[in-house]
PDB file of C-alpha atoms in Angstrom:
ATOM      1  CA  UNK A  20      52.010 167.562  58.254  1.00  0.00           C
ATOM      2  CA  UNK A  21      53.877 164.277  58.444  1.00  0.00           C
ATOM      3  CA  UNK A  22      52.860 160.678  58.995  1.00  0.00           C
ATOM      4  CA  UNK A  23      54.144 158.875  62.072  1.00  0.00           C
ATOM      5  CA  UNK A  24      53.888 155.154  62.790  1.00  0.00           C
ATOM      6  CA  UNK A  25      52.404 154.587  66.245  1.00  0.00           C
ATOM      7  CA  UNK A  26      53.032 151.812  68.744  1.00  0.00           C
ATOM      8  CA  UNK A  27      50.464 149.398  67.281  1.00  0.00           C
ATOM      9  CA  UNK A  28      51.695 149.823  63.706  1.00  0.00           C
ATOM     10  CA  UNK A  29      48.902 152.170  62.613  1.00  0.00           C
ATOM     11  CA  UNK A  30      49.680 155.661  61.366  1.00  0.00           C
ATOM     12  CA  UNK A  31      48.831 159.073  62.685  1.00  0.00           C
ATOM     13  CA  UNK A  32      49.571 162.605  61.545  1.00  0.00           C
ATOM     14  CA  UNK A  33      51.744 165.132  63.319  1.00  0.00           C
ATOM     15  CA  UNK A  34      50.407 168.692  63.123  1.00  0.00           C
ATOM     16  CA  UNK A  35      53.401 171.056  63.360  1.00  0.00           C
ATOM     17  CA  UNK A  36      51.343 174.217  63.961  1.00  0.00           C
ATOM     18  CA  UNK A  37      49.466 172.668  66.877  1.00  0.00           C
ATOM     19  CA  UNK A  38      52.501 170.709  68.039  1.00  0.00           C
ATOM     20  CA  UNK A  39      50.612 167.460  68.553  1.00  0.00           C
ATOM     21  CA  UNK A  40      49.697 164.176  66.897  1.00  0.00           C
ATOM     22  CA  UNK A  41      46.117 163.450  65.838  1.00  0.00           C
ATOM     23  CA  UNK A  42      46.169 160.171  67.797  1.00  0.00           C
ATOM     24  CA  UNK A  43      48.119 158.541  70.583  1.00  0.00           C
ATOM     25  CA  UNK A  44      51.706 157.673  69.722  1.00  0.00           C
ATOM     26  CA  UNK A  45      51.158 154.460  71.704  1.00  0.00           C
ATOM     27  CA  UNK A  46      48.666 153.286  69.084  1.00  0.00           C
ATOM     28  CA  UNK A  47      46.240 155.253  66.918  1.00  0.00           C
ATOM     29  CA  UNK A  48      44.024 152.293  66.133  1.00  0.00           C
ATOM     30  CA  UNK A  49      43.835 150.888  69.643  1.00  0.00           C
ATOM     31  CA  UNK A  50      43.134 154.325  71.145  1.00  0.00           C
ATOM     32  CA  UNK A  51      40.272 154.949  68.725  1.00  0.00           C
ATOM     33  CA  UNK A  52      38.789 151.517  69.326  1.00  0.00           C
ATOM     34  CA  UNK A  53      39.153 151.715  73.109  1.00  0.00           C
ATOM     35  CA  UNK A  54      38.034 155.275  73.823  1.00  0.00           C
ATOM     36  CA  UNK A  55      35.404 155.932  71.197  1.00  0.00           C
ATOM     37  CA  UNK A  56      34.134 152.659  69.757  1.00  0.00           C
ATOM     38  CA  UNK A  57      34.179 150.437  72.864  1.00  0.00           C
ATOM     39  CA  UNK A  58      33.725 152.962  75.701  1.00  0.00           C
ATOM     40  CA  UNK A  59      31.404 155.210  73.708  1.00  0.00           C
ATOM     41  CA  UNK A  60      29.314 153.711  70.917  1.00  0.00           C
ATOM     42  CA  UNK A  61      29.221 150.097  72.080  1.00  0.00           C
ATOM     43  CA  UNK A  62      28.634 151.136  75.705  1.00  0.00           C
ATOM     44  CA  UNK A  63      25.626 153.204  74.670  1.00  0.00           C
ATOM     45  CA  UNK A  64      24.168 150.502  72.437  1.00  0.00           C
ATOM     46  CA  UNK A  65      24.541 147.848  75.120  1.00  0.00           C
ATOM     47  CA  UNK A  66      22.674 149.901  77.708  1.00  0.00           C
ATOM     48  CA  UNK A  67      20.005 151.195  75.327  1.00  0.00           C
ATOM     49  CA  UNK A  68      19.462 148.158  73.064  1.00  0.00           C
ATOM     50  CA  UNK A  69      18.767 150.547  70.172  1.00  0.00           C
ATOM     51  CA  UNK A  70      19.168 149.623  66.514  1.00  0.00           C
ATOM     52  CA  UNK A  71      19.633 153.249  65.479  1.00  0.00           C
ATOM     53  CA  UNK A  72      22.260 155.582  66.926  1.00  0.00           C
ATOM     54  CA  UNK A  73      23.589 159.064  66.267  1.00  0.00           C
ATOM     55  CA  UNK A  74      27.125 160.281  66.983  1.00  0.00           C
ATOM     56  CA  UNK A  75      28.489 163.814  67.154  1.00  0.00           C
ATOM     57  CA  UNK A  76      32.275 163.998  66.943  1.00  0.00           C
ATOM     58  CA  UNK A  77      34.284 167.058  67.914  1.00  0.00           C
ATOM     59  CA  UNK A  78      37.380 166.834  65.715  1.00  0.00           C
ATOM     60  CA  UNK A  79      36.741 164.653  62.643  1.00  0.00           C
ATOM     61  CA  UNK A  80      40.456 164.775  61.808  1.00  0.00           C
ATOM     62  CA  UNK A  81      41.693 161.736  59.914  1.00  0.00           C
ATOM     63  CA  UNK A  82      38.278 160.057  60.011  1.00  0.00           C
ATOM     64  CA  UNK A  83      39.499 157.035  61.986  1.00  0.00           C
ATOM     65  CA  UNK A  84      36.783 157.211  64.658  1.00  0.00           C
ATOM     66  CA  UNK A  85      34.136 157.460  61.964  1.00  0.00           C
ATOM     67  CA  UNK A  86      35.546 154.582  59.913  1.00  0.00           C
ATOM     68  CA  UNK A  87      35.594 152.223  62.904  1.00  0.00           C
ATOM     69  CA  UNK A  88      32.085 153.277  63.953  1.00  0.00           C
ATOM     70  CA  UNK A  89      30.687 152.850  60.438  1.00  0.00           C
ATOM     71  CA  UNK A  90      32.407 149.469  60.106  1.00  0.00           C
ATOM     72  CA  UNK A  91      30.889 148.317  63.405  1.00  0.00           C
ATOM     73  CA  UNK A  92      27.438 149.576  62.401  1.00  0.00           C
ATOM     74  CA  UNK A  93      27.685 147.705  59.109  1.00  0.00           C
ATOM     75  CA  UNK A  94      28.661 144.471  60.867  1.00  0.00           C
ATOM     76  CA  UNK A  95      25.915 144.773  63.491  1.00  0.00           C
ATOM     77  CA  UNK A  96      23.174 145.994  61.109  1.00  0.00           C
ATOM     78  CA  UNK A  97      22.808 149.234  63.039  1.00  0.00           C
ATOM     79  CA  UNK A  98      21.643 152.474  61.463  1.00  0.00           C
ATOM     80  CA  UNK A  99      24.231 155.174  62.186  1.00  0.00           C
ATOM     81  CA  UNK A 100      23.905 158.922  61.725  1.00  0.00           C
ATOM     82  CA  UNK A 101      27.308 160.537  62.160  1.00  0.00           C
ATOM     83  CA  UNK A 102      28.225 164.220  62.262  1.00  0.00           C
ATOM     84  CA  UNK A 103      31.809 165.380  62.655  1.00  0.00           C
ATOM     85  CA  UNK A 104      32.743 168.962  63.468  1.00  0.00           C
ATOM     86  CA  UNK A 105      36.014 169.937  61.812  1.00  0.00           C
ATOM     87  CA  UNK A 106      37.223 173.522  61.419  1.00  0.00           C
ATOM     88  CA  UNK A 107      40.243 172.497  59.345  1.00  0.00           C
ATOM     89  CA  UNK A 108      39.407 169.425  57.217  1.00  0.00           C
ATOM     90  CA  UNK A 109      42.304 167.445  55.833  1.00  0.00           C
ATOM     91  CA  UNK A 110      42.868 167.512  52.093  1.00  0.00           C
ATOM     92  CA  UNK A 111      41.612 164.387  50.352  1.00  0.00           C
ATOM     93  CA  UNK A 112      45.052 163.276  49.174  1.00  0.00           C
ATOM     94  CA  UNK A 113      46.351 163.410  52.749  1.00  0.00           C
ATOM     95  CA  UNK A 114      43.321 161.707  54.280  1.00  0.00           C
ATOM     96  CA  UNK A 115      43.566 158.795  51.864  1.00  0.00           C
ATOM     97  CA  UNK A 116      47.227 158.146  52.710  1.00  0.00           C
ATOM     98  CA  UNK A 117      46.490 157.118  56.304  1.00  0.00           C
ATOM     99  CA  UNK A 118      46.349 153.399  55.498  1.00  0.00           C
ATOM    100  CA  UNK A 119      43.171 152.983  57.538  1.00  0.00           C
ATOM    101  CA  UNK A 120      41.658 150.967  54.706  1.00  0.00           C
ATOM    102  CA  UNK A 121      43.468 147.993  56.299  1.00  0.00           C
ATOM    103  CA  UNK A 122      41.224 148.119  59.364  1.00  0.00           C
ATOM    104  CA  UNK A 123      37.701 148.330  57.913  1.00  0.00           C
ATOM    105  CA  UNK A 124      35.492 146.652  55.353  1.00  0.00           C
ATOM    106  CA  UNK A 125      36.490 147.758  51.816  1.00  0.00           C
ATOM    107  CA  UNK A 126      32.938 149.023  51.303  1.00  0.00           C
ATOM    108  CA  UNK A 127      33.393 151.492  54.173  1.00  0.00           C
ATOM    109  CA  UNK A 128      36.716 152.785  52.887  1.00  0.00           C
ATOM    110  CA  UNK A 129      35.524 153.128  49.293  1.00  0.00           C
ATOM    111  CA  UNK A 130      32.475 155.044  50.458  1.00  0.00           C
ATOM    112  CA  UNK A 131      34.710 157.514  52.305  1.00  0.00           C
ATOM    113  CA  UNK A 132      36.768 158.079  49.173  1.00  0.00           C
ATOM    114  CA  UNK A 133      33.614 158.693  47.161  1.00  0.00           C
ATOM    115  CA  UNK A 134      31.740 160.826  49.701  1.00  0.00           C
ATOM    116  CA  UNK A 135      34.294 162.787  51.755  1.00  0.00           C
ATOM    117  CA  UNK A 136      34.111 165.955  49.646  1.00  0.00           C
ATOM    118  CA  UNK A 137      30.315 165.827  49.430  1.00  0.00           C
ATOM    119  CA  UNK A 138      29.965 165.270  53.194  1.00  0.00           C
ATOM    120  CA  UNK A 139      31.772 168.565  53.797  1.00  0.00           C
ATOM    121  CA  UNK A 140      28.829 170.286  52.096  1.00  0.00           C
ATOM    122  CA  UNK A 141      25.767 168.253  53.073  1.00  0.00           C
ATOM    123  CA  UNK A 142      24.773 165.054  54.834  1.00  0.00           C
ATOM    124  CA  UNK A 143      25.242 162.085  52.518  1.00  0.00           C
ATOM    125  CA  UNK A 144      23.885 158.554  52.481  1.00  0.00           C
ATOM    126  CA  UNK A 145      27.292 157.045  53.011  1.00  0.00           C
ATOM    127  CA  UNK A 146      26.406 153.355  52.739  1.00  0.00           C
ATOM    128  CA  UNK A 147      23.465 151.170  53.662  1.00  0.00           C
ATOM    129  CA  UNK A 148      22.321 152.372  57.048  1.00  0.00           C
ATOM    130  CA  UNK A 149      25.073 154.998  57.502  1.00  0.00           C
ATOM    131  CA  UNK A 150      24.739 158.741  56.988  1.00  0.00           C
ATOM    132  CA  UNK A 151      27.661 161.167  57.264  1.00  0.00           C
ATOM    133  CA  UNK A 152      27.961 164.924  57.557  1.00  0.00           C
ATOM    134  CA  UNK A 153      31.109 166.924  58.319  1.00  0.00           C
ATOM    135  CA  UNK A 154      30.407 170.396  59.664  1.00  0.00           C
ATOM    136  CA  UNK A 155      33.221 172.518  58.229  1.00  0.00           C
ATOM    137  CA  UNK A 156      33.228 175.146  60.967  1.00  0.00           C
ATOM    138  CA  UNK A 157      34.563 175.990  64.396  1.00  0.00           C
ATOM    139  CA  UNK A 158      32.854 174.221  67.243  1.00  0.00           C
ATOM    140  CA  UNK A 159      31.185 177.307  68.739  1.00  0.00           C
ATOM    141  CA  UNK A 160      29.658 178.068  65.324  1.00  0.00           C
ATOM    142  CA  UNK A 161      28.080 174.617  65.109  1.00  0.00           C
ATOM    143  CA  UNK A 162      24.302 174.493  65.357  1.00  0.00           C
ATOM    144  CA  UNK A 163      21.880 171.647  64.789  1.00  0.00           C
ATOM    145  CA  UNK A 164      18.189 170.962  65.169  1.00  0.00           C
ATOM    146  CA  UNK A 165      19.103 167.328  65.875  1.00  0.00           C
ATOM    147  CA  UNK A 166      19.979 165.638  69.154  1.00  0.00           C
ATOM    148  CA  UNK A 167      22.637 162.932  69.417  1.00  0.00           C
ATOM    149  CA  UNK A 168      23.111 159.768  71.457  1.00  0.00           C
ATOM    150  CA  UNK A 169      26.903 159.817  71.775  1.00  0.00           C
ATOM    151  CA  UNK A 170      29.535 162.558  71.704  1.00  0.00           C
ATOM    152  CA  UNK A 171      33.107 161.693  70.753  1.00  0.00           C
ATOM    153  CA  UNK A 172      35.164 164.580  72.126  1.00  0.00           C
ATOM    154  CA  UNK A 173      38.464 164.203  70.272  1.00  0.00           C
ATOM    155  CA  UNK A 174      39.935 167.694  70.257  1.00  0.00           C
ATOM    156  CA  UNK A 175      43.665 168.248  70.608  1.00  0.00           C
ATOM    157  CA  UNK A 176      44.875 168.296  74.210  1.00  0.00           C
ATOM    158  CA  UNK A 177      44.132 171.308  76.410  1.00  0.00           C
ATOM    159  CA  UNK A 178      47.800 172.226  76.607  1.00  0.00           C
ATOM    160  CA  UNK A 179      47.722 172.870  72.844  1.00  0.00           C
ATOM    161  CA  UNK A 180      44.087 173.938  72.347  1.00  0.00           C
ATOM    162  CA  UNK A 181      42.787 175.266  75.689  1.00  0.00           C
ATOM    163  CA  UNK A 182      39.825 176.962  74.001  1.00  0.00           C
ATOM    164  CA  UNK A 183      38.384 173.544  73.115  1.00  0.00           C
ATOM    165  CA  UNK A 184      38.085 172.517  76.763  1.00  0.00           C
ATOM    166  CA  UNK A 185      36.445 175.589  78.289  1.00  0.00           C
ATOM    167  CA  UNK A 186      33.104 175.518  80.110  1.00  0.00           C
ATOM    168  CA  UNK A 187      31.629 177.483  77.200  1.00  0.00           C
ATOM    169  CA  UNK A 188      32.741 174.961  74.578  1.00  0.00           C
ATOM    170  CA  UNK A 189      31.683 171.930  76.591  1.00  0.00           C
ATOM    171  CA  UNK A 190      28.267 173.440  77.335  1.00  0.00           C
ATOM    172  CA  UNK A 191      27.770 174.317  73.675  1.00  0.00           C
ATOM    173  CA  UNK A 192      28.551 170.796  72.521  1.00  0.00           C
ATOM    174  CA  UNK A 193      26.643 168.993  75.259  1.00  0.00           C
ATOM    175  CA  UNK A 194      23.387 170.822  74.545  1.00  0.00           C
ATOM    176  CA  UNK A 195      23.095 168.541  71.512  1.00  0.00           C
ATOM    177  CA  UNK A 196      23.270 165.343  73.588  1.00  0.00           C
ATOM    178  CA  UNK A 197      20.030 163.607  74.549  1.00  0.00           C
ATOM    179  CA  UNK A 198      19.320 162.782  78.204  1.00  0.00           C
ATOM    180  CA  UNK A 199      20.881 159.383  78.801  1.00  0.00           C
ATOM    181  CA  UNK A 200      23.433 160.102  76.096  1.00  0.00           C
ATOM    182  CA  UNK A 201      27.115 159.307  76.504  1.00  0.00           C
ATOM    183  CA  UNK A 202      30.095 161.698  76.299  1.00  0.00           C
ATOM    184  CA  UNK A 203      33.540 160.130  75.940  1.00  0.00           C
ATOM    185  CA  UNK A 204      37.027 161.545  75.623  1.00  0.00           C
ATOM    186  CA  UNK A 205      40.575 160.266  76.004  1.00  0.00           C
ATOM    187  CA  UNK A 206      41.365 162.931  78.630  1.00  0.00           C
ATOM    188  CA  UNK A 207      40.501 163.225  82.301  1.00  0.00           C
ATOM    189  CA  UNK A 208      41.355 166.239  84.452  1.00  0.00           C
ATOM    190  CA  UNK A 209      39.933 167.845  87.552  1.00  0.00           C
ATOM    191  CA  UNK A 210      38.652 170.797  85.547  1.00  0.00           C
ATOM    192  CA  UNK A 211      36.967 168.542  83.010  1.00  0.00           C
ATOM    193  CA  UNK A 212      35.247 166.489  85.706  1.00  0.00           C
ATOM    194  CA  UNK A 213      33.994 169.619  87.449  1.00  0.00           C
ATOM    195  CA  UNK A 214      32.712 171.064  84.173  1.00  0.00           C
ATOM    196  CA  UNK A 215      30.817 167.921  83.252  1.00  0.00           C
ATOM    197  CA  UNK A 216      29.279 167.586  86.717  1.00  0.00           C
ATOM    198  CA  UNK A 217      28.128 171.219  86.518  1.00  0.00           C
ATOM    199  CA  UNK A 218      26.464 170.435  83.172  1.00  0.00           C
ATOM    200  CA  UNK A 219      24.388 167.707  84.779  1.00  0.00           C
ATOM    201  CA  UNK A 220      26.403 164.617  83.928  1.00  0.00           C
ATOM    202  CA  UNK A 221      27.261 161.605  86.028  1.00  0.00           C
ATOM    203  CA  UNK A 222      30.925 160.914  85.424  1.00  0.00           C
ATOM    204  CA  UNK A 223      33.026 157.788  85.430  1.00  0.00           C
ATOM    205  CA  UNK A 224      36.771 157.213  85.441  1.00  0.00           C
ATOM    206  CA  UNK A 225      37.092 154.473  82.850  1.00  0.00           C
ATOM    207  CA  UNK A 226      40.340 152.616  82.086  1.00  0.00           C
ATOM    208  CA  UNK A 227      42.362 154.557  79.542  1.00  0.00           C
ATOM    209  CA  UNK A 228      43.896 153.415  76.278  1.00  0.00           C
ATOM    210  CA  UNK A 229      47.557 152.312  76.352  1.00  0.00           C
ATOM    211  CA  UNK A 230      49.671 155.221  77.545  1.00  0.00           C
ATOM    212  CA  UNK A 231      46.876 156.678  79.702  1.00  0.00           C
ATOM    213  CA  UNK A 232      45.738 155.252  83.029  1.00  0.00           C
ATOM    214  CA  UNK A 233      42.215 156.687  82.872  1.00  0.00           C
ATOM    215  CA  UNK A 234      39.752 158.393  80.544  1.00  0.00           C
ATOM    216  CA  UNK A 235      36.431 160.146  81.098  1.00  0.00           C
ATOM    217  CA  UNK A 236      32.999 158.792  80.302  1.00  0.00           C
ATOM    218  CA  UNK A 237      29.977 160.854  81.303  1.00  0.00           C
ATOM    219  CA  UNK A 238      26.249 160.178  81.013  1.00  0.00           C
ATOM    220  CA  UNK A 239      23.763 163.024  80.722  1.00  0.00           C
ATOM    221  CA  UNK A 240      21.173 162.885  83.504  1.00  0.00           C
TER     222      UNK A 240
END
């Protein structure tokens, strides 16, 4: 693992075994904000006018998507329940070297430092109005009695992890999304669009983050 500075000055990690970076080389921070926070969480909240929201993330990784979502929830006085699925969690010492503390309220960052290890075991009350759980397992082993409002699908690209983008994996994940819920990912391919349509989603080609022309947003009918 090695840190790489991306186009917007924020850091990402390069995973040598997978052969890919955790975030876009064009800008880790701006990709996370654009694809997941703006096109996912904020989009859902604007159309639903809810004050409570739940997010399921496939690929917790460096925690950047969670940090930005928790920071936004804190600012907007929204109750957030967040569950990340991560088969290979980063070690604490590596996670805390990302420098993402520069982009969120200090309360949010400190809470991650204090609760990351515990969240890998059970859901924790992360901060006022925010709960966090990290499911330390492979995605097809994930099971929950809960339903979620938004899915952040942030797996490594299909060229490196094709098993994460199969019909089986997508169907397994999307069963936990409520009707009217929003699925967002940085990718958009013909196969992905066909899979999501077959699962009963209306799909949209949304503008992509820098470096990508388009991304996929889908709403469960």
